């Protein structure tokens, strides 16, 4: 079971967890990304490529399902404006055992960072700046290459 | 063909999307960028540093030397920063 959602509504982790745990899996690993407030960011705006975003996330989830034999994969990404401290992304991987769940969860968030068409704009003191891509993200995604 | 722009590329071009009919010599994404930049200061500014641009042809993420032959939709954008 693959669940992909890209929407402006706040992410309900409890509801997503309940869905991820609903199957026959013995292990569920999750990742939650939050809007960091430590460098003066007041709001974060997330732009995406409608249609292509969902397809890219679905393709990643399918790869994870096949590679780790998952029972379920969930990717929920918020778009639009959000405030510091709010959830921006939630990933869950449900598998028979913990190693597959943990690895698949890390794979999904690492590859999402480099493969899914989202762009962040930070607003500090009323001034908006587009976030630059980080070299470290490419390296983190590359470690999953077979 | 429909062109889509995202993030600062969209802001610099001043458009989110536009419909164009490129001439026959436009074979790749890079050719398309050259053609668009030729008579638009905004496009020239947005496409000046090719190392900062990424592209999708019919929603497939491809390098700038990819073919645009027969493409219905070409998107131009900066490296992604989600998650």
PDB file of C-alpha atoms in Angstrom:
ATOM      1  CA  UNK A   1       0.000   0.000   0.000  1.00  0.00           C
ATOM      2  CA  UNK A   2       1.443   3.317  -1.109  1.00  0.00           C
ATOM      3  CA  UNK A   3       0.085   6.584   0.308  1.00  0.00           C
ATOM      4  CA  UNK A   4       1.263   9.860  -1.259  1.00  0.00           C
ATOM      5  CA  UNK A   5      -0.178  13.227  -0.307  1.00  0.00           C
ATOM      6  CA  UNK A   6       0.947  16.744  -1.253  1.00  0.00           C
ATOM      7  CA  UNK A   7      -1.309  19.339   0.336  1.00  0.00           C
ATOM      8  CA  UNK A   8      -1.394  22.653   2.230  1.00  0.00           C
ATOM      9  CA  UNK A   9      -3.122  21.240   5.326  1.00  0.00           C
ATOM     10  CA  UNK A  10      -1.058  20.590   8.496  1.00  0.00           C
ATOM     11  CA  UNK A  11       0.256  17.008   8.724  1.00  0.00           C
ATOM     12  CA  UNK A  12      -1.642  14.802  11.194  1.00  0.00           C
ATOM     13  CA  UNK A  13       1.093  12.400  12.333  1.00  0.00           C
ATOM     14  CA  UNK A  14      -1.209  10.382  14.622  1.00  0.00           C
ATOM     15  CA  UNK A  15      -3.584   9.659  11.743  1.00  0.00           C
ATOM     16  CA  UNK A  16      -0.710   8.771   9.400  1.00  0.00           C
ATOM     17  CA  UNK A  17       0.856   6.484  12.034  1.00  0.00           C
ATOM     18  CA  UNK A  18      -2.450   4.683  12.547  1.00  0.00           C
ATOM     19  CA  UNK A  19      -2.689   4.035   8.787  1.00  0.00           C
ATOM     20  CA  UNK A  20       0.946   2.882   8.594  1.00  0.00           C
ATOM     21  CA  UNK A  21       0.393   0.441  11.486  1.00  0.00           C
ATOM     22  CA  UNK A  22      -2.902  -0.899  10.123  1.00  0.00           C
ATOM     23  CA  UNK A  23      -1.346  -3.682   8.021  1.00  0.00           C
ATOM     24  CA  UNK A  24       0.477  -6.899   8.885  1.00  0.00           C
ATOM     25  CA  UNK A  25       3.874  -5.260   9.405  1.00  0.00           C
ATOM     26  CA  UNK A  26       6.056  -5.999  12.400  1.00  0.00           C
ATOM     27  CA  UNK A  27       7.966  -2.717  12.198  1.00  0.00           C
ATOM     28  CA  UNK A  28       7.150   0.847  11.213  1.00  0.00           C
ATOM     29  CA  UNK A  29       9.910   3.461  10.881  1.00  0.00           C
ATOM     30  CA  UNK A  30       8.990   7.110  10.443  1.00  0.00           C
ATOM     31  CA  UNK A  31      10.676  10.447   9.768  1.00  0.00           C
ATOM     32  CA  UNK A  32       9.146  13.848  10.500  1.00  0.00           C
ATOM     33  CA  UNK A  33      10.725  17.031   9.133  1.00  0.00           C
ATOM     34  CA  UNK A  34       9.992  20.348  10.870  1.00  0.00           C
ATOM     35  CA  UNK A  35      10.456  23.960   9.775  1.00  0.00           C
ATOM     36  CA  UNK A  36      13.611  25.083  11.613  1.00  0.00           C
ATOM     37  CA  UNK A  37      13.370  28.330  13.582  1.00  0.00           C
ATOM     38  CA  UNK A  38      16.981  28.562  14.739  1.00  0.00           C
ATOM     39  CA  UNK A  39      18.149  31.110  12.158  1.00  0.00           C
ATOM     40  CA  UNK A  40      15.345  33.640  12.323  1.00  0.00           C
ATOM     41  CA  UNK A  41      12.975  32.038   9.813  1.00  0.00           C
ATOM     42  CA  UNK A  42       9.408  33.229  10.460  1.00  0.00           C
ATOM     43  CA  UNK A  43       7.640  31.493   7.622  1.00  0.00           C
ATOM     44  CA  UNK A  44       8.564  28.976   4.967  1.00  0.00           C
ATOM     45  CA  UNK A  45       6.811  28.778   1.613  1.00  0.00           C
ATOM     46  CA  UNK A  46       6.834  25.536  -0.345  1.00  0.00           C
ATOM     47  CA  UNK A  47       6.323  25.585  -4.108  1.00  0.00           C
ATOM     48  CA  UNK A  48       6.023  22.385  -6.130  1.00  0.00           C
ATOM     49  CA  UNK A  49       5.380  21.058  -9.630  1.00  0.00           C
ATOM     50  CA  UNK A  50       1.775  19.814  -9.518  1.00  0.00           C
ATOM     51  CA  UNK A  51       1.374  16.377 -11.053  1.00  0.00           C
ATOM     52  CA  UNK A  52       5.088  15.728 -11.407  1.00  0.00           C
ATOM     53  CA  UNK A  53       5.566  15.940  -7.630  1.00  0.00           C
ATOM     54  CA  UNK A  54       3.065  13.200  -6.882  1.00  0.00           C
ATOM     55  CA  UNK A  55       4.479  11.031  -9.684  1.00  0.00           C
ATOM     56  CA  UNK A  56       8.053  11.456  -8.395  1.00  0.00           C
ATOM     57  CA  UNK A  57       7.046  10.549  -4.832  1.00  0.00           C
ATOM     58  CA  UNK A  58       5.048   7.559  -6.049  1.00  0.00           C
ATOM     59  CA  UNK A  59       8.049   6.327  -8.057  1.00  0.00           C
ATOM     60  CA  UNK A  60      10.284   6.576  -4.969  1.00  0.00           C
ATOM     61  CA  UNK A  61       7.726   4.721  -2.855  1.00  0.00           C
ATOM     62  CA  UNK A  62       7.478   1.960  -5.484  1.00  0.00           C
ATOM     63  CA  UNK A  63      11.274   1.592  -5.524  1.00  0.00           C
ATOM     64  CA  UNK A  64      11.336   1.337  -1.716  1.00  0.00           C
ATOM     65  CA  UNK A  65       8.467  -1.192  -1.702  1.00  0.00           C
ATOM     66  CA  UNK A  66      10.372  -3.421  -4.143  1.00  0.00           C
ATOM     67  CA  UNK A  67      13.854  -3.039  -2.679  1.00  0.00           C
ATOM     68  CA  UNK A  68      12.894  -3.703   0.953  1.00  0.00           C
ATOM     69  CA  UNK A  69       9.726  -5.781   0.492  1.00  0.00           C
ATOM     70  CA  UNK A  70       7.663  -3.229   2.396  1.00  0.00           C
ATOM     71  CA  UNK A  71       4.065  -3.704   3.463  1.00  0.00           C
ATOM     72  CA  UNK A  72       3.417   0.028   3.135  1.00  0.00           C
ATOM     73  CA  UNK A  73       5.121   3.313   2.305  1.00  0.00           C
ATOM     74  CA  UNK A  74       3.757   6.751   3.155  1.00  0.00           C
ATOM     75  CA  UNK A  75       5.010  10.155   2.004  1.00  0.00           C
ATOM     76  CA  UNK A  76       3.115  13.273   3.058  1.00  0.00           C
ATOM     77  CA  UNK A  77       4.570  16.664   2.069  1.00  0.00           C
ATOM     78  CA  UNK A  78       3.074  19.999   2.976  1.00  0.00           C
ATOM     79  CA  UNK A  79       3.050  22.849   0.428  1.00  0.00           C
ATOM     80  CA  UNK A  80       2.232  26.550   0.654  1.00  0.00           C
ATOM     81  CA  UNK A  81       3.074  28.784   3.634  1.00  0.00           C
ATOM     82  CA  UNK A  82       3.962  27.326   7.041  1.00  0.00           C
ATOM     83  CA  UNK A  83       5.442  28.614  10.283  1.00  0.00           C
ATOM     84  CA  UNK A  84       8.581  27.673  12.189  1.00  0.00           C
ATOM     85  CA  UNK A  85       8.067  24.506  14.232  1.00  0.00           C
ATOM     86  CA  UNK A  86       5.372  23.087  11.937  1.00  0.00           C
ATOM     87  CA  UNK A  87       5.724  19.755  10.156  1.00  0.00           C
ATOM     88  CA  UNK A  88       6.803  19.955   6.535  1.00  0.00           C
ATOM     89  CA  UNK A  89       7.235  16.269   5.649  1.00  0.00           C
ATOM     90  CA  UNK A  90       6.313  12.856   7.067  1.00  0.00           C
ATOM     91  CA  UNK A  91       7.635   9.522   5.790  1.00  0.00           C
ATOM     92  CA  UNK A  92       6.734   6.048   7.034  1.00  0.00           C
ATOM     93  CA  UNK A  93       7.942   2.605   5.985  1.00  0.00           C
ATOM     94  CA  UNK A  94       6.205  -0.541   7.250  1.00  0.00           C
ATOM     95  CA  UNK A  95       8.031  -3.886   6.957  1.00  0.00           C
ATOM     96  CA  UNK A  96       8.236  -7.294   8.600  1.00  0.00           C
ATOM     97  CA  UNK A  97      11.385  -6.339  10.566  1.00  0.00           C
ATOM     98  CA  UNK A  98      13.155  -3.187  11.748  1.00  0.00           C
ATOM     99  CA  UNK A  99      16.203  -3.204   9.439  1.00  0.00           C
ATOM    100  CA  UNK A 100      14.083  -2.980   6.288  1.00  0.00           C
ATOM    101  CA  UNK A 101      11.753  -0.381   7.814  1.00  0.00           C
ATOM    102  CA  UNK A 102      14.616   1.843   9.017  1.00  0.00           C
ATOM    103  CA  UNK A 103      16.604   1.630   5.769  1.00  0.00           C
ATOM    104  CA  UNK A 104      13.541   2.217   3.587  1.00  0.00           C
ATOM    105  CA  UNK A 105      12.516   5.240   5.671  1.00  0.00           C
ATOM    106  CA  UNK A 106      16.001   6.775   5.314  1.00  0.00           C
ATOM    107  CA  UNK A 107      15.985   6.005   1.587  1.00  0.00           C
ATOM    108  CA  UNK A 108      12.638   7.728   1.088  1.00  0.00           C
ATOM    109  CA  UNK A 109      13.622  10.975   2.800  1.00  0.00           C
ATOM    110  CA  UNK A 110      17.149  11.042   1.307  1.00  0.00           C
ATOM    111  CA  UNK A 111      15.854  10.553  -2.237  1.00  0.00           C
ATOM    112  CA  UNK A 112      12.896  12.899  -1.742  1.00  0.00           C
ATOM    113  CA  UNK A 113      15.431  15.663  -1.017  1.00  0.00           C
ATOM    114  CA  UNK A 114      17.077  15.321  -4.435  1.00  0.00           C
ATOM    115  CA  UNK A 115      14.374  13.800  -6.681  1.00  0.00           C
ATOM    116  CA  UNK A 116      11.068  15.485  -5.825  1.00  0.00           C
ATOM    117  CA  UNK A 117      10.272  18.913  -7.351  1.00  0.00           C
ATOM    118  CA  UNK A 118       9.791  21.084  -4.267  1.00  0.00           C
ATOM    119  CA  UNK A 119      11.340  24.511  -3.685  1.00  0.00           C
ATOM    120  CA  UNK A 120      11.611  26.300  -0.343  1.00  0.00           C
ATOM    121  CA  UNK A 121      11.502  30.041   0.200  1.00  0.00           C
ATOM    122  CA  UNK A 122      12.328  31.383   3.666  1.00  0.00           C
ATOM    123  CA  UNK A 123      10.962  34.647   5.024  1.00  0.00           C
ATOM    124  CA  UNK A 124      13.064  36.482   7.626  1.00  0.00           C
ATOM    125  CA  UNK A 125      12.039  39.932   8.842  1.00  0.00           C
ATOM    126  CA  UNK A 126       9.700  40.203   5.876  1.00  0.00           C
ATOM    127  CA  UNK A 127      12.425  39.383   3.312  1.00  0.00           C
ATOM    128  CA  UNK A 128      11.948  36.229   1.189  1.00  0.00           C
ATOM    129  CA  UNK A 129      14.958  34.173   0.006  1.00  0.00           C
ATOM    130  CA  UNK A 130      14.969  30.984  -2.073  1.00  0.00           C
ATOM    131  CA  UNK A 131      16.826  28.163  -0.327  1.00  0.00           C
ATOM    132  CA  UNK A 132      19.882  26.837  -2.212  1.00  0.00           C
ATOM    133  CA  UNK A 133      20.291  23.083  -2.710  1.00  0.00           C
ATOM    134  CA  UNK A 134      22.870  21.490  -0.406  1.00  0.00           C
ATOM    135  CA  UNK A 135      25.787  19.364  -1.666  1.00  0.00           C
ATOM    136  CA  UNK A 136      25.304  17.052   1.330  1.00  0.00           C
ATOM    137  CA  UNK A 137      21.844  16.121   0.094  1.00  0.00           C
ATOM    138  CA  UNK A 138      23.310  14.775  -3.172  1.00  0.00           C
ATOM    139  CA  UNK A 139      25.797  12.667  -1.215  1.00  0.00           C
ATOM    140  CA  UNK A 140      23.085  11.340   1.102  1.00  0.00           C
ATOM    141  CA  UNK A 141      20.939  10.305  -1.866  1.00  0.00           C
ATOM    142  CA  UNK A 142      23.913   8.785  -3.720  1.00  0.00           C
ATOM    143  CA  UNK A 143      24.643   6.308  -0.910  1.00  0.00           C
ATOM    144  CA  UNK A 144      21.493   4.410  -1.926  1.00  0.00           C
ATOM    145  CA  UNK A 145      22.682   3.831  -5.498  1.00  0.00           C
ATOM    146  CA  UNK A 146      22.966   0.157  -6.241  1.00  0.00           C
TER     147      UNK A 146
ATOM    148  CA  UNK B   1       4.708  23.423 -26.401  1.00  0.00           C
ATOM    149  CA  UNK B   2       3.887  24.538 -22.873  1.00  0.00           C
ATOM    150  CA  UNK B   3       6.776  25.909 -20.797  1.00  0.00           C
ATOM    151  CA  UNK B   4       6.611  25.925 -16.999  1.00  0.00           C
ATOM    152  CA  UNK B   5       8.882  27.864 -14.638  1.00  0.00           C
ATOM    153  CA  UNK B   6       9.292  27.356 -10.899  1.00  0.00           C
ATOM    154  CA  UNK B   7      10.823  29.143  -7.900  1.00  0.00           C
ATOM    155  CA  UNK B   8      13.297  31.962  -8.733  1.00  0.00           C
ATOM    156  CA  UNK B   9      13.280  31.001 -12.416  1.00  0.00           C
ATOM    157  CA  UNK B  10       9.547  31.811 -12.459  1.00  0.00           C
ATOM    158  CA  UNK B  11      10.139  35.096 -10.632  1.00  0.00           C
ATOM    159  CA  UNK B  12      13.032  36.170 -12.885  1.00  0.00           C
ATOM    160  CA  UNK B  13      11.236  35.253 -16.115  1.00  0.00           C
ATOM    161  CA  UNK B  14       8.129  36.985 -14.749  1.00  0.00           C
ATOM    162  CA  UNK B  15       5.830  34.155 -15.896  1.00  0.00           C
ATOM    163  CA  UNK B  16       4.670  30.842 -14.437  1.00  0.00           C
ATOM    164  CA  UNK B  17       4.021  29.347 -17.846  1.00  0.00           C
ATOM    165  CA  UNK B  18       3.929  30.233 -21.516  1.00  0.00           C
ATOM    166  CA  UNK B  19       2.959  28.598 -24.794  1.00  0.00           C
ATOM    167  CA  UNK B  20       5.650  28.621 -27.501  1.00  0.00           C
ATOM    168  CA  UNK B  21       6.312  27.133 -30.935  1.00  0.00           C
ATOM    169  CA  UNK B  22      10.096  26.824 -31.258  1.00  0.00           C
ATOM    170  CA  UNK B  23      11.724  26.751 -34.714  1.00  0.00           C
ATOM    171  CA  UNK B  24      13.115  23.485 -36.105  1.00  0.00           C
ATOM    172  CA  UNK B  25      16.725  24.186 -35.043  1.00  0.00           C
ATOM    173  CA  UNK B  26      15.691  23.964 -31.356  1.00  0.00           C
ATOM    174  CA  UNK B  27      16.602  20.325 -30.658  1.00  0.00           C
ATOM    175  CA  UNK B  28      17.459  20.267 -26.926  1.00  0.00           C
ATOM    176  CA  UNK B  29      16.476  21.998 -23.680  1.00  0.00           C
ATOM    177  CA  UNK B  30      19.685  24.067 -23.943  1.00  0.00           C
ATOM    178  CA  UNK B  31      18.720  25.151 -27.494  1.00  0.00           C
ATOM    179  CA  UNK B  32      15.297  26.125 -26.170  1.00  0.00           C
ATOM    180  CA  UNK B  33      16.890  28.280 -23.450  1.00  0.00           C
ATOM    181  CA  UNK B  34      19.143  29.979 -26.043  1.00  0.00           C
ATOM    182  CA  UNK B  35      16.167  30.650 -28.312  1.00  0.00           C
ATOM    183  CA  UNK B  36      14.058  32.106 -25.473  1.00  0.00           C
ATOM    184  CA  UNK B  37      16.961  34.253 -24.197  1.00  0.00           C
ATOM    185  CA  UNK B  38      17.661  35.718 -27.645  1.00  0.00           C
ATOM    186  CA  UNK B  39      14.957  38.384 -27.525  1.00  0.00           C
ATOM    187  CA  UNK B  40      13.917  38.636 -23.867  1.00  0.00           C
ATOM    188  CA  UNK B  41      16.043  40.275 -21.161  1.00  0.00           C
ATOM    189  CA  UNK B  42      14.041  38.499 -18.441  1.00  0.00           C
ATOM    190  CA  UNK B  43      14.615  35.062 -19.968  1.00  0.00           C
ATOM    191  CA  UNK B  44      18.311  35.875 -20.548  1.00  0.00           C
ATOM    192  CA  UNK B  45      18.702  36.829 -16.882  1.00  0.00           C
ATOM    193  CA  UNK B  46      16.898  33.703 -15.659  1.00  0.00           C
ATOM    194  CA  UNK B  47      18.905  31.364 -17.916  1.00  0.00           C
ATOM    195  CA  UNK B  48      22.324  33.061 -17.557  1.00  0.00           C
ATOM    196  CA  UNK B  49      23.885  30.449 -15.258  1.00  0.00           C
ATOM    197  CA  UNK B  50      23.048  27.037 -16.736  1.00  0.00           C
ATOM    198  CA  UNK B  51      24.702  25.218 -13.816  1.00  0.00           C
ATOM    199  CA  UNK B  52      21.864  26.509 -11.616  1.00  0.00           C
ATOM    200  CA  UNK B  53      19.109  25.159 -13.873  1.00  0.00           C
ATOM    201  CA  UNK B  54      17.370  21.810 -14.035  1.00  0.00           C
ATOM    202  CA  UNK B  55      14.721  20.625 -16.493  1.00  0.00           C
ATOM    203  CA  UNK B  56      11.878  18.195 -16.998  1.00  0.00           C
ATOM    204  CA  UNK B  57      10.560  17.161 -20.424  1.00  0.00           C
ATOM    205  CA  UNK B  58       6.999  15.845 -20.242  1.00  0.00           C
ATOM    206  CA  UNK B  59       7.583  15.515 -16.466  1.00  0.00           C
ATOM    207  CA  UNK B  60      10.724  13.367 -16.867  1.00  0.00           C
ATOM    208  CA  UNK B  61      13.716  14.930 -15.085  1.00  0.00           C
ATOM    209  CA  UNK B  62      16.496  15.145 -17.679  1.00  0.00           C
ATOM    210  CA  UNK B  63      19.795  16.984 -18.309  1.00  0.00           C
ATOM    211  CA  UNK B  64      19.799  20.193 -20.359  1.00  0.00           C
ATOM    212  CA  UNK B  65      21.150  18.364 -23.422  1.00  0.00           C
ATOM    213  CA  UNK B  66      17.989  16.218 -23.552  1.00  0.00           C
ATOM    214  CA  UNK B  67      15.859  16.344 -26.688  1.00  0.00           C
ATOM    215  CA  UNK B  68      12.662  18.406 -26.767  1.00  0.00           C
ATOM    216  CA  UNK B  69      11.476  16.856 -30.048  1.00  0.00           C
ATOM    217  CA  UNK B  70       7.729  16.279 -29.819  1.00  0.00           C
ATOM    218  CA  UNK B  71       7.577  17.479 -26.206  1.00  0.00           C
ATOM    219  CA  UNK B  72       4.265  18.826 -24.944  1.00  0.00           C
ATOM    220  CA  UNK B  73       5.571  20.264 -21.649  1.00  0.00           C
ATOM    221  CA  UNK B  74       9.035  21.497 -20.666  1.00  0.00           C
ATOM    222  CA  UNK B  75       9.708  22.753 -17.137  1.00  0.00           C
ATOM    223  CA  UNK B  76      12.735  24.842 -16.108  1.00  0.00           C
ATOM    224  CA  UNK B  77      13.632  25.271 -12.438  1.00  0.00           C
ATOM    225  CA  UNK B  78      16.458  25.459  -9.866  1.00  0.00           C
ATOM    226  CA  UNK B  79      17.836  22.389  -8.061  1.00  0.00           C
ATOM    227  CA  UNK B  80      15.107  21.064  -5.757  1.00  0.00           C
ATOM    228  CA  UNK B  81      15.037  21.834  -2.021  1.00  0.00           C
ATOM    229  CA  UNK B  82      12.133  19.851  -0.529  1.00  0.00           C
ATOM    230  CA  UNK B  83      11.936  17.695   2.584  1.00  0.00           C
TER     231      UNK B  83
END
